[in-house]
XYZ file of C-alpha atoms in Angstrom:
224
model
C 1.541 -16.053 -1.647
C 0.572 -12.150 -0.688
C -1.482 -9.826 1.909
C -2.323 -6.066 1.714
C -4.272 -3.038 2.644
C -4.593 -0.335 0.938
C -5.861 2.830 3.322
C -7.062 6.224 3.724
C -6.344 8.747 6.693
C -9.547 10.605 7.021
C -8.053 13.593 9.395
C -5.406 14.656 6.581
C -6.486 13.042 3.471
C -3.557 11.307 3.006
C -3.482 7.433 1.442
C -1.555 4.642 2.056
C -0.795 1.203 1.741
C 1.272 -1.585 2.836
C 2.127 -5.002 1.334
C 4.266 -8.170 2.184
C 5.120 -11.379 0.295
C 7.205 -14.794 0.032
C 8.161 -13.020 -3.327
C 10.469 -10.563 -3.791
C 10.231 -7.041 -4.137
C 6.102 -7.191 -4.121
C 6.443 -3.555 -3.594
C 7.607 -2.574 -6.805
C 5.571 -4.455 -8.729
C 2.478 -4.224 -6.411
C 2.170 -0.624 -4.791
C 0.053 2.415 -6.311
C -0.937 5.953 -4.866
C -1.452 8.802 -6.361
C -2.338 12.239 -4.174
C -5.518 12.960 -3.971
C -7.069 10.076 -5.452
C -6.129 7.563 -3.597
C -4.263 3.974 -3.273
C -4.006 0.859 -5.693
C -2.808 -2.629 -4.442
C -2.561 -5.388 -6.784
C -1.326 -9.520 -6.134
C -0.762 -12.693 -7.099
C -0.613 -12.998 -10.655
C 0.249 -9.353 -11.126
C -0.349 -6.924 -13.979
C 1.170 -4.151 -12.700
C -0.102 -1.670 -15.742
C -3.879 -2.490 -13.514
C -2.627 -0.234 -10.477
C -2.021 2.881 -12.979
C -5.175 1.915 -14.842
C -7.576 2.010 -11.378
C -5.906 5.441 -10.350
C -6.629 7.205 -13.539
C -10.580 6.029 -13.732
C -10.478 6.700 -9.803
C -9.072 10.533 -11.141
C -11.634 10.976 -13.656
C -14.306 10.843 -11.803
C -14.912 7.035 -11.257
C -15.419 5.613 -7.412
C -12.871 2.653 -6.051
C -16.079 -0.075 -6.796
C -16.895 1.614 -10.754
C -12.942 2.037 -11.160
C -12.630 -2.016 -9.983
C -15.513 -2.839 -12.097
C -14.312 -0.997 -15.523
C -10.944 -2.482 -14.776
C -12.034 -5.835 -15.177
C -14.260 -5.100 -18.420
C -10.775 -3.546 -19.983
C -8.320 -6.576 -18.423
C -8.321 -9.582 -21.114
C -7.163 -11.481 -17.477
C -9.289 -10.437 -15.190
C -9.753 -14.453 -13.484
C -6.250 -14.152 -12.849
C -6.203 -10.657 -11.078
C -6.231 -9.486 -7.431
C -6.499 -5.453 -6.816
C -7.609 -3.704 -3.974
C -8.593 -0.039 -4.234
C -9.401 3.048 -2.328
C -11.109 6.602 -3.579
C -10.844 10.061 -2.321
C -13.692 9.901 -0.407
C -12.856 6.486 1.021
C -14.674 3.725 -0.324
C -12.811 0.694 -1.098
C -13.794 -1.916 -4.266
C -11.794 -5.481 -4.024
C -11.496 -7.789 -7.512
C -10.576 -11.482 -6.890
C -10.453 -13.708 -9.618
C -11.629 -16.995 -10.294
C -8.302 -18.291 -11.401
C -6.338 -16.873 -9.184
C -3.628 -18.522 -7.233
C -5.376 -20.275 -4.173
C -7.798 -18.906 -1.516
C -8.448 -15.488 -1.230
C -9.974 -13.586 1.995
C -10.891 -10.287 2.273
C -12.371 -7.904 4.606
C -13.423 -3.769 4.671
C -13.602 -1.076 7.176
C -13.694 2.566 6.810
C -11.198 3.423 5.032
C -10.030 0.883 4.460
C -9.224 -2.622 2.497
C -7.379 -5.818 2.999
C -6.834 -8.747 0.975
C -4.495 -11.882 1.388
C -3.954 -15.454 -0.821
C -2.758 -18.259 0.307
C -2.956 -17.571 4.232
C -2.470 -19.120 7.603
C -6.103 -18.881 8.358
C -9.175 -16.372 7.250
C -8.739 -14.057 9.895
C -5.679 -12.209 8.537
C -7.324 -9.706 6.573
C -10.026 -8.994 9.236
C -7.150 -8.554 11.269
C -5.775 -6.046 9.274
C -8.522 -3.972 9.397
C -8.810 -4.553 12.795
C -5.023 -3.296 13.386
C -5.841 -0.063 11.245
C -9.217 1.426 12.475
C -8.240 0.929 16.146
C -4.805 2.368 15.320
C -4.349 6.066 15.737
C -1.498 8.916 14.773
C 0.349 9.053 11.513
C -0.973 6.295 8.670
C 2.449 5.498 8.412
C 2.062 4.323 12.431
C -1.349 3.149 11.277
C -0.004 0.892 7.867
C 3.072 -0.924 10.319
C 0.472 -1.478 12.856
C -2.262 -3.082 10.757
C 0.638 -5.257 8.998
C 2.023 -6.446 12.710
C -1.204 -7.228 13.068
C -2.032 -9.151 10.330
C 1.383 -11.223 10.753
C 0.521 -12.157 14.521
C -2.616 -13.648 13.825
C -0.760 -15.835 10.904
C -0.131 -14.626 8.298
C 0.770 -16.100 5.047
C 0.947 -19.538 5.237
C 4.384 -19.871 4.439
C 7.478 -17.400 5.575
C 7.281 -13.675 4.012
C 10.290 -11.845 2.318
C 10.046 -8.680 1.136
C 7.251 -5.666 2.096
C 6.582 -2.291 1.466
C 4.758 0.693 2.465
C 4.185 3.934 0.018
C 2.228 6.864 1.453
C 0.906 10.495 -0.361
C -0.218 12.999 0.838
C -0.670 16.542 -1.659
C 2.700 16.255 -2.905
C 2.801 14.666 -6.532
C 5.319 12.118 -5.545
C 5.329 9.474 -2.496
C 6.075 11.408 0.517
C 7.155 7.368 2.258
C 8.021 4.960 -0.341
C 10.679 2.596 1.824
C 10.673 -1.438 0.102
C 12.232 -4.337 1.858
C 13.061 -6.712 -1.421
C 14.486 -9.709 0.383
C 15.192 -11.100 3.731
C 15.373 -14.514 5.325
C 13.827 -12.480 8.516
C 10.880 -10.513 8.400
C 10.561 -7.961 6.658
C 7.666 -6.631 8.152
C 9.970 -5.232 10.871
C 12.596 -4.346 8.456
C 10.185 -1.558 7.084
C 8.980 -0.505 10.513
C 12.646 -0.457 11.541
C 12.889 1.794 8.396
C 10.089 4.295 8.826
C 11.230 4.745 12.705
C 14.480 6.463 11.056
C 12.192 8.218 8.335
C 9.105 9.136 10.213
C 11.160 12.072 11.975
C 12.609 13.334 8.515
C 9.738 13.332 6.517
C 8.603 17.098 6.735
C 12.331 18.019 6.178
C 12.223 16.017 2.342
C 9.173 17.952 1.159
C 10.425 21.380 2.228
C 13.700 21.228 0.676
C 11.413 20.080 -2.400
C 8.952 22.881 -2.202
C 11.293 25.262 -0.587
C 14.996 24.173 0.019
C 15.860 28.332 1.368
C 13.585 27.302 4.395
C 14.981 23.603 4.773
C 16.760 22.557 8.029
C 20.521 21.059 7.827
C 20.725 17.104 6.790
C 22.394 16.886 9.777
C 25.378 15.274 7.885
C 29.407 15.613 8.655
C 30.125 18.953 6.651
C 26.570 20.013 7.445
C 26.383 21.050 10.401
């Protein structure tokens, strides 16, 4: 039904996550990041409150494993939830409750964790982790590469229809928040295409927010 990864770039400190599902608008409900703190992905019987809860716990000093353990204690329906988290030191934690839908498989590596349910086979999360750890360049490129690797390994048991990718850096807002809420084509490739367009402009959008006096032109008619 859904597969995702949460990740940290050891060189830049950026956090990111990517997610895809057969359900519509998966990234709207299931993707959470916070600069300097971490990233959290939720899925299956989703409770969107859990992402901010885990980020709050990590911001207060909890490690990802500690924050996930606390979340399980605090959540009345933890048996139905699936949550992945990564913290500022690159530590990861994953929870999948016994009442969540389908068979869950997961994998963890340096600065990355992946999981999914109702997948084509149980090698998909490891392929996602391997795709991230073997890739180089911007964290956005590595997230796209990881999701493509998961798809190539089998992906979901059925077709996926939505996807998203979110990245935070030093700013208090996500520097990239790309979504495909529904398509009959491949939503991961839709995100990849959007990233190819957005990546060269990312720094300019940050500069416009921080100090528009030094911002480059928009490159649109009337602003050459």
